[in-house]
Short mmCIF file of C-alpha atoms in Angstrom, two decimals:
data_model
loop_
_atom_site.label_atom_id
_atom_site.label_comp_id
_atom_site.label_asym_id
_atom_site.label_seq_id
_atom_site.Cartn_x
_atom_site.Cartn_y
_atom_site.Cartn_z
CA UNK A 1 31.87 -34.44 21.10
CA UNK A 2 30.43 -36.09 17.79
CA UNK A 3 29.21 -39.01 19.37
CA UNK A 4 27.27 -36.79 22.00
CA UNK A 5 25.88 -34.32 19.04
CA UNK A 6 24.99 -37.66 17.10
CA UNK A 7 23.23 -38.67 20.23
CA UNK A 8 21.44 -35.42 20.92
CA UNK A 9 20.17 -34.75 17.18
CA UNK A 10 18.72 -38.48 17.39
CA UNK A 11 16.43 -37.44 20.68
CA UNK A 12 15.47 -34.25 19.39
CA UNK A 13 14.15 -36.28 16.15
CA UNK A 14 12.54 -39.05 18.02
CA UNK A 15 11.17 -36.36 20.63
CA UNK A 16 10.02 -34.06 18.20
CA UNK A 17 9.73 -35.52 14.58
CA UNK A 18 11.62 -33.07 12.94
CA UNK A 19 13.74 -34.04 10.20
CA UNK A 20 17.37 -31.77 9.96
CA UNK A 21 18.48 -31.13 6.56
CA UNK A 22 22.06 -29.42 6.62
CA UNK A 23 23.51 -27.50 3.63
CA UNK A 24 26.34 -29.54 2.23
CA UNK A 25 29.81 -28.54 4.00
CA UNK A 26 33.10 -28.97 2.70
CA UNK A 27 34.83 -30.48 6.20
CA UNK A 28 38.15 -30.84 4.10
CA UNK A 29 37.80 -26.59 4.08
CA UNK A 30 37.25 -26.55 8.13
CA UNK A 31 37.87 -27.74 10.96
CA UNK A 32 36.05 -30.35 13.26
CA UNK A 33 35.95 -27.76 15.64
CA UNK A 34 34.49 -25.48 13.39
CA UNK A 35 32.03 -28.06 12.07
CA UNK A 36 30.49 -29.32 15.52
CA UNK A 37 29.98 -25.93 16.42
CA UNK A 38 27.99 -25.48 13.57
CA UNK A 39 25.84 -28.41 14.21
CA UNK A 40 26.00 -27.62 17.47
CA UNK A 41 24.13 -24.24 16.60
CA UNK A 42 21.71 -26.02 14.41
CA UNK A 43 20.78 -28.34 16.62
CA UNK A 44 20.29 -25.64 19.47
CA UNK A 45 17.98 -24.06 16.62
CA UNK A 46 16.26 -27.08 16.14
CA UNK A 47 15.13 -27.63 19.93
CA UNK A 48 14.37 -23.97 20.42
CA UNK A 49 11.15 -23.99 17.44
CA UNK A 50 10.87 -27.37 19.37
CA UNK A 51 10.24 -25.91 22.40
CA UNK A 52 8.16 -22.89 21.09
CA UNK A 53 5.75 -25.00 19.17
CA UNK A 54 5.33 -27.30 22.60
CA UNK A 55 4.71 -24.07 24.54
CA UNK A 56 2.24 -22.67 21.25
CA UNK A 57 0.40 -25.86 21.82
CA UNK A 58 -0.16 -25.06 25.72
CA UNK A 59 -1.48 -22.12 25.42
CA UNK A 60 -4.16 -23.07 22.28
CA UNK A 61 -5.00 -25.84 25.03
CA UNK A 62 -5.30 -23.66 28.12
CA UNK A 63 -7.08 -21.01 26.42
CA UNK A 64 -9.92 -23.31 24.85
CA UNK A 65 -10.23 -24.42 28.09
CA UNK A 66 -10.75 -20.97 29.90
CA UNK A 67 -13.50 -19.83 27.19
CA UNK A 68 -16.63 -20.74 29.70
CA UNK A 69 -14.42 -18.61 32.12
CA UNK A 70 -13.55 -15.58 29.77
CA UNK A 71 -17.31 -15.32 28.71
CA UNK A 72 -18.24 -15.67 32.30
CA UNK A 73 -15.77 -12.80 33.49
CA UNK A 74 -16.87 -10.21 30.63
CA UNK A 75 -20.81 -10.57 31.73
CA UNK A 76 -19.78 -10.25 35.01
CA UNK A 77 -17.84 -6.64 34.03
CA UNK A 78 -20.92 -5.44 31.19
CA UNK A 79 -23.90 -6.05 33.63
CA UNK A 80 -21.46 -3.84 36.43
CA UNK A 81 -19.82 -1.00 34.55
CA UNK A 82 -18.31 1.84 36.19
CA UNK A 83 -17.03 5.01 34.52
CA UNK A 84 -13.87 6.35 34.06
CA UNK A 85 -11.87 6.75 37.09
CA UNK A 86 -14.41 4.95 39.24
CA UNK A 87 -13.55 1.71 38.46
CA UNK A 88 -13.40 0.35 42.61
CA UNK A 89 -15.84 -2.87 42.28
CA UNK A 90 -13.84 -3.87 39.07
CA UNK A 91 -10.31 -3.02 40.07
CA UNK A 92 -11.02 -4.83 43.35
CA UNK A 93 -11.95 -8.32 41.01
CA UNK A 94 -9.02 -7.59 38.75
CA UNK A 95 -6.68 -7.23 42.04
CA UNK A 96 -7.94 -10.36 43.61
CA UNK A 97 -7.33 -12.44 40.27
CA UNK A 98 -3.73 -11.52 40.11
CA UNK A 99 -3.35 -11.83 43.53
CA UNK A 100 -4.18 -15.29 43.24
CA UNK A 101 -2.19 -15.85 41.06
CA UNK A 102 0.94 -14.92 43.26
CA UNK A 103 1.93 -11.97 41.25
CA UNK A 104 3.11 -9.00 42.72
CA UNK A 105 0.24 -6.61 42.10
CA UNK A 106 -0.20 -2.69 42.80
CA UNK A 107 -3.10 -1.25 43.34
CA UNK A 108 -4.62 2.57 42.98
CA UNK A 109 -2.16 3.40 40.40
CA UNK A 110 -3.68 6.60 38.47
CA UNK A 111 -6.43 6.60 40.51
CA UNK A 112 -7.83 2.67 40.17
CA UNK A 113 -5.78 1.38 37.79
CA UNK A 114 -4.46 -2.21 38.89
CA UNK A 115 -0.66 -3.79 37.59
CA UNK A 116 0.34 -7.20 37.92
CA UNK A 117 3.55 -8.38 37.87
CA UNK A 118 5.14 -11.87 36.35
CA UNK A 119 8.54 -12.78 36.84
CA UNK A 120 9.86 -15.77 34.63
CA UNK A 121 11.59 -18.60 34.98
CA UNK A 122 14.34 -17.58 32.82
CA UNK A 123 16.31 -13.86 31.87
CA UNK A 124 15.11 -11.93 29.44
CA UNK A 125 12.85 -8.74 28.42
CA UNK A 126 9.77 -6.70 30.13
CA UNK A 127 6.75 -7.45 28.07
CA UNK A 128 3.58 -5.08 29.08
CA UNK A 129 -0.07 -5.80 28.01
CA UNK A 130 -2.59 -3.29 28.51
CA UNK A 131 -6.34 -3.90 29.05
CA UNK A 132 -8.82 -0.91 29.51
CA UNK A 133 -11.68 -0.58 32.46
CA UNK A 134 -13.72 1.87 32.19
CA UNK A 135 -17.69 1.99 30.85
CA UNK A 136 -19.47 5.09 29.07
CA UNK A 137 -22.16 7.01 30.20
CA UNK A 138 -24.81 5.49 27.22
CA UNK A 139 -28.12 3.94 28.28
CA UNK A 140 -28.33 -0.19 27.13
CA UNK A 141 -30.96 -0.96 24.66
CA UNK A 142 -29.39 -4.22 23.93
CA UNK A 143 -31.23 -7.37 24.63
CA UNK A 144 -28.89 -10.09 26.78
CA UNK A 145 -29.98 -11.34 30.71
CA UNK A 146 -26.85 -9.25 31.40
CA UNK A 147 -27.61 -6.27 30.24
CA UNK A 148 -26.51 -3.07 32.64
CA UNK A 149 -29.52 -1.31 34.31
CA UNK A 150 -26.79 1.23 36.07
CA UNK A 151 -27.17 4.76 36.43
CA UNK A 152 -24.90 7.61 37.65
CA UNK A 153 -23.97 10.93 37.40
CA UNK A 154 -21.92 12.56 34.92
CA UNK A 155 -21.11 15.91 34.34
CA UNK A 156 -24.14 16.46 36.92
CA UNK A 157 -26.65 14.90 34.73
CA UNK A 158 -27.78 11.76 35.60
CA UNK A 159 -26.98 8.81 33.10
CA UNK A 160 -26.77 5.44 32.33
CA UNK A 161 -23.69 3.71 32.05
CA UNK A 162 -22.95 1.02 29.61
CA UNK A 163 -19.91 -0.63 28.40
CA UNK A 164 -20.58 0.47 24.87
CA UNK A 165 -16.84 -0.20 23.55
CA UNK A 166 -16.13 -3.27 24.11
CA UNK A 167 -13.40 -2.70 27.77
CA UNK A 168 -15.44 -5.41 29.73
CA UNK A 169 -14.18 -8.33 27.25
CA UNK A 170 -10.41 -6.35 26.85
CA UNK A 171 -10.37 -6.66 30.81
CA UNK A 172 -11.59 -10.61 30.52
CA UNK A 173 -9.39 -11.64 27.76
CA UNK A 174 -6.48 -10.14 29.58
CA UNK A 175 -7.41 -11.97 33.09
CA UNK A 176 -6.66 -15.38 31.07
CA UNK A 177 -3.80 -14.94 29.93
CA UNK A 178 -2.41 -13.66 33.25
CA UNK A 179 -4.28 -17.10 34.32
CA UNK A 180 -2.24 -19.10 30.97
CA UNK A 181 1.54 -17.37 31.73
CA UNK A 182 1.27 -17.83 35.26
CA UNK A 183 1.04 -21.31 34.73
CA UNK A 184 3.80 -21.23 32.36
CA UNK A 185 6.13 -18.64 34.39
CA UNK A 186 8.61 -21.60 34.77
CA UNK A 187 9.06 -21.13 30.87
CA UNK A 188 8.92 -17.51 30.27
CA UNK A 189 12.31 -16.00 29.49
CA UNK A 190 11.77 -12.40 31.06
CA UNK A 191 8.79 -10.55 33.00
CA UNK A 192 5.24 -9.49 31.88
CA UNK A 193 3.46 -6.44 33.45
CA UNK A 194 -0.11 -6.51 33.31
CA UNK A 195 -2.00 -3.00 33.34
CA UNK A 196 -5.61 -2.66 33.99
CA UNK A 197 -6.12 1.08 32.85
CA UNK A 198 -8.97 2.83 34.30
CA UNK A 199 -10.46 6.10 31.96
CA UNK A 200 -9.47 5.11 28.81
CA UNK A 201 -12.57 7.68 27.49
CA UNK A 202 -11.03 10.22 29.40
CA UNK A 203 -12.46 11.96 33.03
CA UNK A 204 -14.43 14.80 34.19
CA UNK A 205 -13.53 18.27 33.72
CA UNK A 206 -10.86 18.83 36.25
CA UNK A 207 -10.01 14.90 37.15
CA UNK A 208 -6.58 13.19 35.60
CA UNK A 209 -6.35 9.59 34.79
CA UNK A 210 -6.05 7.06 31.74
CA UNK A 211 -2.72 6.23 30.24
CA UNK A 212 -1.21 9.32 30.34
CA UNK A 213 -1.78 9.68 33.94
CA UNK A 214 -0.40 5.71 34.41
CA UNK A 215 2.74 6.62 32.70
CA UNK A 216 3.36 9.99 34.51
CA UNK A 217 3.10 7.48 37.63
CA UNK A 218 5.84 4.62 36.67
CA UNK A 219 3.79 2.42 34.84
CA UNK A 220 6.82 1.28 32.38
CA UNK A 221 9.55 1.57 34.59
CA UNK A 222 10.84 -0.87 37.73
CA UNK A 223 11.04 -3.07 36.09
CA UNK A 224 11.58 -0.97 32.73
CA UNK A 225 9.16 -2.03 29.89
CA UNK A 226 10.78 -3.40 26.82
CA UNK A 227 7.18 -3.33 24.28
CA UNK A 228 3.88 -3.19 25.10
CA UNK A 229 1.27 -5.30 23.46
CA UNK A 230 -2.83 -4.53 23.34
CA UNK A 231 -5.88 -5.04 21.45
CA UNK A 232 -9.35 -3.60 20.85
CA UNK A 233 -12.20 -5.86 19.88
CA UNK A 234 -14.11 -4.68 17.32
CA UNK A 235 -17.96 -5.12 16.57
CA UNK A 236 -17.49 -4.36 12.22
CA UNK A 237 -14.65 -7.20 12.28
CA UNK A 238 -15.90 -11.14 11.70
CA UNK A 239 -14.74 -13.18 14.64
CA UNK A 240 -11.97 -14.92 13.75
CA UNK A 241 -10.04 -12.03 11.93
CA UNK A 242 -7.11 -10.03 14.00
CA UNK A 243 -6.36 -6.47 11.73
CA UNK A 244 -3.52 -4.66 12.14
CA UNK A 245 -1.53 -1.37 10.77
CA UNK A 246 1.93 -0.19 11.04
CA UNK A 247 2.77 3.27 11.77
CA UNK A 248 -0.06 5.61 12.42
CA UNK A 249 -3.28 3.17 12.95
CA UNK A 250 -5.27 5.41 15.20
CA UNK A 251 -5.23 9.32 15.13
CA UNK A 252 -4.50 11.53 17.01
CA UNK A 253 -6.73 14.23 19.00
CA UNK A 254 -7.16 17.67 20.10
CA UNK A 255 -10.32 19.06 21.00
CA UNK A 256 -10.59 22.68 20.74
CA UNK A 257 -12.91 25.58 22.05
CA UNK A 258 -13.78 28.58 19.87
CA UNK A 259 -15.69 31.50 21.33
CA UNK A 260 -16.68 34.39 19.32
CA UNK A 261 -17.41 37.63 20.73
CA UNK A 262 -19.74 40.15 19.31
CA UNK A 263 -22.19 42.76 20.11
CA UNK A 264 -25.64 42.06 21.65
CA UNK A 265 -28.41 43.71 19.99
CA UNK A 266 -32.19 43.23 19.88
CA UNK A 267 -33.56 40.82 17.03
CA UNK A 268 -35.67 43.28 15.46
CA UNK A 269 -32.61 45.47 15.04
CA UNK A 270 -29.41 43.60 13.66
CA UNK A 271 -27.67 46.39 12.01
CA UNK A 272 -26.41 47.41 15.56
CA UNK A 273 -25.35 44.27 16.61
CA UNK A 274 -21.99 42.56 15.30
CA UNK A 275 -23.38 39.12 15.13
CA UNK A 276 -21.58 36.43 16.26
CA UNK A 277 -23.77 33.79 15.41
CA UNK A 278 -23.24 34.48 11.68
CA UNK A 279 -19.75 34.86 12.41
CA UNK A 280 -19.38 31.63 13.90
CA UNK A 281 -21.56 30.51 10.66
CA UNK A 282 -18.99 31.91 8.19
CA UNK A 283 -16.13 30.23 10.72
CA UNK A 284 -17.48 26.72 10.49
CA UNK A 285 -17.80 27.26 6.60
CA UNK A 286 -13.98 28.08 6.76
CA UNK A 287 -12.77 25.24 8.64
CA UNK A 288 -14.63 23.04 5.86
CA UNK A 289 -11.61 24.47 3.28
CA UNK A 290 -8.74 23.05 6.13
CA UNK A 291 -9.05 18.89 4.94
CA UNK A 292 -10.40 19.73 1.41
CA UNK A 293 -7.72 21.93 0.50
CA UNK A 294 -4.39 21.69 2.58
CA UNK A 295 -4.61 17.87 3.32
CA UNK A 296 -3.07 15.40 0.99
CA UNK A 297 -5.60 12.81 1.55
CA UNK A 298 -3.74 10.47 -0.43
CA UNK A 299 -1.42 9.97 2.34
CA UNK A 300 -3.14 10.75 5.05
CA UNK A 301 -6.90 11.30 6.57
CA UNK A 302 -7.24 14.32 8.46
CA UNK A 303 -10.96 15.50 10.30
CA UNK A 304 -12.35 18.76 11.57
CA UNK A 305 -15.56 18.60 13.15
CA UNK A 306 -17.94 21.47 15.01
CA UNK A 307 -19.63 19.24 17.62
CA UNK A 308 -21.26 21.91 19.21
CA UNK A 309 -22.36 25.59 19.30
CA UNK A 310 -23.94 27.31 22.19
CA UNK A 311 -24.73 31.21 21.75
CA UNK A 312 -28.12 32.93 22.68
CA UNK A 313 -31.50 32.29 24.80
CA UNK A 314 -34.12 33.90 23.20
CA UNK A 315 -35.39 34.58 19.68
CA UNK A 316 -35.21 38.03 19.37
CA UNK A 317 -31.92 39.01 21.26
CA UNK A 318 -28.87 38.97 19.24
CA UNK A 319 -26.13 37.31 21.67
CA UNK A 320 -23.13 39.11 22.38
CA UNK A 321 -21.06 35.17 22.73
CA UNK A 322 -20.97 32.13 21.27
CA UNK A 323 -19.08 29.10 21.88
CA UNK A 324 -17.86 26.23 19.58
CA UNK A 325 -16.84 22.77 20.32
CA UNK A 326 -14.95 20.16 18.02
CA UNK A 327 -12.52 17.85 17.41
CA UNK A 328 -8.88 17.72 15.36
CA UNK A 329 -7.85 14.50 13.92
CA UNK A 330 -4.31 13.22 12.31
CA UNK A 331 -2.03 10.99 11.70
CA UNK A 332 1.04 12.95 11.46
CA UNK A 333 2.95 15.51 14.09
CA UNK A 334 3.38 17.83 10.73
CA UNK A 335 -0.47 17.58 9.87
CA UNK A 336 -1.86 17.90 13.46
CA UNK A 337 0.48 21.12 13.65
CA UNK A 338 -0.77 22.64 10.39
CA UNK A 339 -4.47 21.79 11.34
CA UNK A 340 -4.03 23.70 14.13
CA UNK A 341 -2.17 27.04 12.71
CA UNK A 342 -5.42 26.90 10.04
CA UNK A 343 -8.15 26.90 12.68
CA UNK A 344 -6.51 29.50 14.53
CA UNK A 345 -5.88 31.68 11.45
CA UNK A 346 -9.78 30.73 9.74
CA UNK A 347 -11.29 31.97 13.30
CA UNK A 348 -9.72 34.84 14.19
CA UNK A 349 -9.02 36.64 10.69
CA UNK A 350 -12.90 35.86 9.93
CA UNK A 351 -13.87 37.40 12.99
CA UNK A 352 -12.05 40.07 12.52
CA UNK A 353 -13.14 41.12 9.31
CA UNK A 354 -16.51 40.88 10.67
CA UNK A 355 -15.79 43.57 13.57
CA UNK A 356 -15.47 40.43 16.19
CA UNK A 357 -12.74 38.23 18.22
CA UNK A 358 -12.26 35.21 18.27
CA UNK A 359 -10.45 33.42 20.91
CA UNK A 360 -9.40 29.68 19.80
CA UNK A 361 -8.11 27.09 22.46
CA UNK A 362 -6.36 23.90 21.19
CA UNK A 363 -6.38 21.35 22.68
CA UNK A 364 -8.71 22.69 25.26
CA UNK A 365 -8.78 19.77 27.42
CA UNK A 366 -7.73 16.64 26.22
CA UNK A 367 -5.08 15.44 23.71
CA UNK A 368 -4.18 12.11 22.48
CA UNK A 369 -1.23 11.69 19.98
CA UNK A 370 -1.50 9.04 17.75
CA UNK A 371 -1.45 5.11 18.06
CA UNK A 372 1.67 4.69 16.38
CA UNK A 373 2.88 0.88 15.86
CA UNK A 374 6.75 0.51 15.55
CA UNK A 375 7.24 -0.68 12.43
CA UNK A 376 10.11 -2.75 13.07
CA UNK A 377 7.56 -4.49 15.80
CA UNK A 378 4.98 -4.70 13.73
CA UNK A 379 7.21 -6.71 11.38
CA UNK A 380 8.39 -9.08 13.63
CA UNK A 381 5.42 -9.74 15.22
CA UNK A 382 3.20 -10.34 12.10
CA UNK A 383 4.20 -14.34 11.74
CA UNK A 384 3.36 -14.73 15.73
CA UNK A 385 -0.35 -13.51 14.98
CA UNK A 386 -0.52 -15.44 11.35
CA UNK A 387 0.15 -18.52 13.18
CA UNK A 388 -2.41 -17.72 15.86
CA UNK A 389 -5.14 -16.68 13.68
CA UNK A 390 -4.04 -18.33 9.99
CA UNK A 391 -2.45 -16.08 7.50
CA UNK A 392 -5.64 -15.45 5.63
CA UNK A 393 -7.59 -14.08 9.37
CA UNK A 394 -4.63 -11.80 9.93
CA UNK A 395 -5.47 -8.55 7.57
CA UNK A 396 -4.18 -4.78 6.85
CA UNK A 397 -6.37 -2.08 7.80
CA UNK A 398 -6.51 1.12 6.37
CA UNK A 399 -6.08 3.98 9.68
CA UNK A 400 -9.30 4.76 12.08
CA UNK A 401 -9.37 8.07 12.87
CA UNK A 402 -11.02 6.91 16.42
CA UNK A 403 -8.09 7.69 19.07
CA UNK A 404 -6.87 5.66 21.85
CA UNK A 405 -4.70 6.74 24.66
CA UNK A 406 -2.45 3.75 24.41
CA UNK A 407 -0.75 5.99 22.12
CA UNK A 408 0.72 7.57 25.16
CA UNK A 409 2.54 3.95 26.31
CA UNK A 410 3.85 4.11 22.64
CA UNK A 411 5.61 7.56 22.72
CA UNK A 412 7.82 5.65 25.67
CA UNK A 413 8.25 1.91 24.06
CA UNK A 414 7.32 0.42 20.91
CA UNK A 415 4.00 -0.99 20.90
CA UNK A 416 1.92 -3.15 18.71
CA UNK A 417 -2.07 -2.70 18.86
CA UNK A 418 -4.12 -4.92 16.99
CA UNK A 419 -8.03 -5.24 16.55
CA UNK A 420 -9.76 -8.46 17.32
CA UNK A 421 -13.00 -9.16 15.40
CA UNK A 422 -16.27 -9.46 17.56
CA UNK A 423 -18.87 -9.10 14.55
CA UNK A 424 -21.01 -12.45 14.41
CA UNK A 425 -19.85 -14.66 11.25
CA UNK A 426 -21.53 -13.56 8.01
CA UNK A 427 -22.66 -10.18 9.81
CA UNK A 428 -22.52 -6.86 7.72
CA UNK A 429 -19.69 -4.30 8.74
CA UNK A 430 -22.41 -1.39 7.62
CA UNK A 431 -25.40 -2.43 9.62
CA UNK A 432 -23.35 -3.91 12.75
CA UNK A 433 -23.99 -1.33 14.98
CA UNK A 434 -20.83 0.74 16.41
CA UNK A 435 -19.02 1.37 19.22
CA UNK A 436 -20.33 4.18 21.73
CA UNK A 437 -23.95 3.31 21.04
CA UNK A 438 -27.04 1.64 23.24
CA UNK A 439 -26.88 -1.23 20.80
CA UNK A 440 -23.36 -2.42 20.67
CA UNK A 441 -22.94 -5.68 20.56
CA UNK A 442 -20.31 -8.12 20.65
CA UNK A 443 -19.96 -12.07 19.84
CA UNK A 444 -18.01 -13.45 22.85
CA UNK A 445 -17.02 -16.42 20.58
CA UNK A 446 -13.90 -14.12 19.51
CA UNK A 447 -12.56 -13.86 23.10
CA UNK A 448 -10.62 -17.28 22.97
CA UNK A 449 -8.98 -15.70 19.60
CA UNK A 450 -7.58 -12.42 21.98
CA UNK A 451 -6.42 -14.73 24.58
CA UNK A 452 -4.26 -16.49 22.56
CA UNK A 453 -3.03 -13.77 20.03
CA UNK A 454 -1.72 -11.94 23.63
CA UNK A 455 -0.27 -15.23 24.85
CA UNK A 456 1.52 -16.11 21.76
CA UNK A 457 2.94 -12.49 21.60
CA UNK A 458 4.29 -12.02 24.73
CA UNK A 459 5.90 -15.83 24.47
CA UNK A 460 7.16 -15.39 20.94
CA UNK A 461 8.99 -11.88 22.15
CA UNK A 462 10.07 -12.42 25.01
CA UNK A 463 11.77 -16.39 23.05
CA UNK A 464 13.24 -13.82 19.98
CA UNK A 465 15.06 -11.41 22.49
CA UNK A 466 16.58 -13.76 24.84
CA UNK A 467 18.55 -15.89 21.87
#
């Protein structure tokens, strides 16, 4: 047996060029036995970090070479967006991609979502990566040959529709590396499920869909999903920079309806009215108190916004109704609760000191909890992205109280979900314009970045679970 370990460190060395130091050993203490199986284990160690760096190295290689490809994909996808459960021409690309790549693939799941499955090689975990489809209805004022021209109609308006948050390159990036592990499947010690979500910005009044609606359906089980892995690209974040939070990263969100209810009167005579557009006036001046005075914004951000208010037609007719729209935002089950128990209270007790009601509706009709990354994850994961990106690309960000619904995949499994930077070099986070605007822009340069980051992920869990 030490003649065949003697033999077998020797090729690693030559094979690999890695030099073994071993702690010193007192063999007069154990026995031979004992002692080969310790180099035995070493050795193993040895050709495992072997094995990863070779595989790190194919992917670095594979990805570089599909960056014509990736670019070529996510202009395809921005000059063609479809809205949120609508997604048929792009599902139908996605499908035929993984199809081609002889994966098992299911199609119409929540609507149009698409999943692709990858079965290693070799035993070992589930690992899920999650892209998002859908476009926004937002008119394109940005200047490329592949800008989108296409128009619709939402909400029975008609609209433009742009992807104005970056989904077309999340849906590109993640087409590669199905492309990279499927050539590596041979090597992969478990299975990788690859979800194309469709309605990430949520539906129409009345319609179900995004991640919630995938997970309702099966989406993490047969085979059962072990972590799930995504990223957002980013147009404030340099290219070349991943950022990343544990625990709460992204809030979570209620919307909520508030309609006061008064009593009509004309203009000229507001004494016989109860007004409930001064109500609603006095309301929104309350809910100003709920973050500045019950939040301990030292630990966590909280937001209450009035997006809306609708009451009255004319100038000189007191309404008898008016209706507010907003939005709740936290980080924390205990904060999201006690935002909404001070709404509630604010609206209805300052109604009813006017002579009014209030009725309050949270969340009316959406909800997203928040995009909470396991911490334990998180952890282990952090070297896998330093040695993607470089330790100094890889940064902490503070939270974004933007939501995201794969917060619902992450109530079921840990997740990670990072943010990949798509700001030119040198560009300024303050005048780069944002996400869910007509002049979002993104530098595709950053895609081969993504690819890789998900690649080396997926390879570097899937290689820590199965030891």
């Amino acid at each position: 047996m030490e003649c065949y370990l003697n033999r077998f460190i020797v090729q690693v060395q030559v094979k690999y060029k890695y030099s073994i130091c071993f702690c010193y050993l007192n063999l007069q203490q154990i026995t031979v036995m004992k002692a080969n199986l310790i180099l035995l284990l070493l050795v193993l160690s040895l050709y495992a970090a072997a094995q990863k760096s070779t595989l790190r190295k194919q992917v670095d290689a594979k990805a570089d070479a599909l960056q014509s490809q990736v670019v070529a994909w996510r202009r395809d996808f921005h000059e063609h967006p479809e809205l949120g459960n609508h997604e048929v021409r792009t599902s139908g690309i996605i499908a035929k991609h993984l199809q081609s790549l002889g994966m098992e693939v299911q199609t119409g799941v929540a609507t149009t979502g698409v999943v692709g499955i990858l079965k290693g090689g070799k035993p070992g975990p589930v690992v899920a990566l999650r892209a998002d489809m859908d476009g926004l209805p937002v008119i394109e004022r940005v200047d490329v040959p592949f800008a989108s021209k296409v128009k619709t109609t939402y909400n029975g308006q008609e609209v433009g529709v742009m992807h104005a948050c970056g989904h077309d390159s999340h849906m590109a990036i993640l087409m590669a590396v199905a492309q990279i592990l499927s050539s590596m499947k041979a090597d992969l010690h478990g299975t990788v499920k690859f979800i194309f979500q469709p309605a990430e910005e949520g539906v129409e009044p009345g319609q179900k869909g995004g991640a919630e609606q995938m997970v309702k359906e099966g989406v993490l089980q047969n085979p059962k999903v072990d972590a799930i892995f995504g990223l957002h690209i980013n147009s404030q974040t340099e290219v070349g920079k991943i950022t990343y939070r544990p625990g709460g990263t992204m809030a979570g969100v209620n919307d909520m309806q508030i309609v006061v209810k008064g009593r009509s009167a004309h203009g000229a005579y507001p004494w016989s009215s109860v007004d409930p557009i001064v109500v609603s006036a006095q309301i929104i001046n309350g809910l100003q108190t709920i973050v500045s005075r019950n939040i301990n914004i030292t630990e966590n951000p909280a937001v209450v916004t009035v997006g809306a208010i609708k009451g009255g037609n004319r100038s000189n007719i007191i309404p008898e109704t008016v209706e507010m729209l907003g939005t709740l935002r936290a980080f924390t089950p205990d904060d999201e609760k006690m935002l909404i128990e001070k709404v509630t209270t604010i609206a209805t007790k300052t109604a009813e000191a006017q002579g009014a009601t209030a009725t309050v509706k949270i969340p009316y009709s959406n909800h997203y909890p928040v995009t909470f990354n396991n911490p334990e994850l998180t952890q282990q994961m952090l070297p896998s992205l330093q040695l993607t990106a470089g330790a100094a690309n890889v940064l902490l960000r503070p939270p974004v109280t933007g939501a995201e619904d794969f917060s619902f995949y992450q109530e079921k499994v840990p997740g990670l979900f990072i943010f990949l930077g798509g700001m030119p070099k040198g560009g300024d986070p303050v005048k780069a314009p944002s996400h869910h605007t007509p002049d979002f822009y993104i530098d595709e340069s950053g895609f081969t970045l993504g690819v890789k980051a998900l690649c080396n992920l997926t390879i570097d869990y899937m290689e820590t679970k199965s030891r």
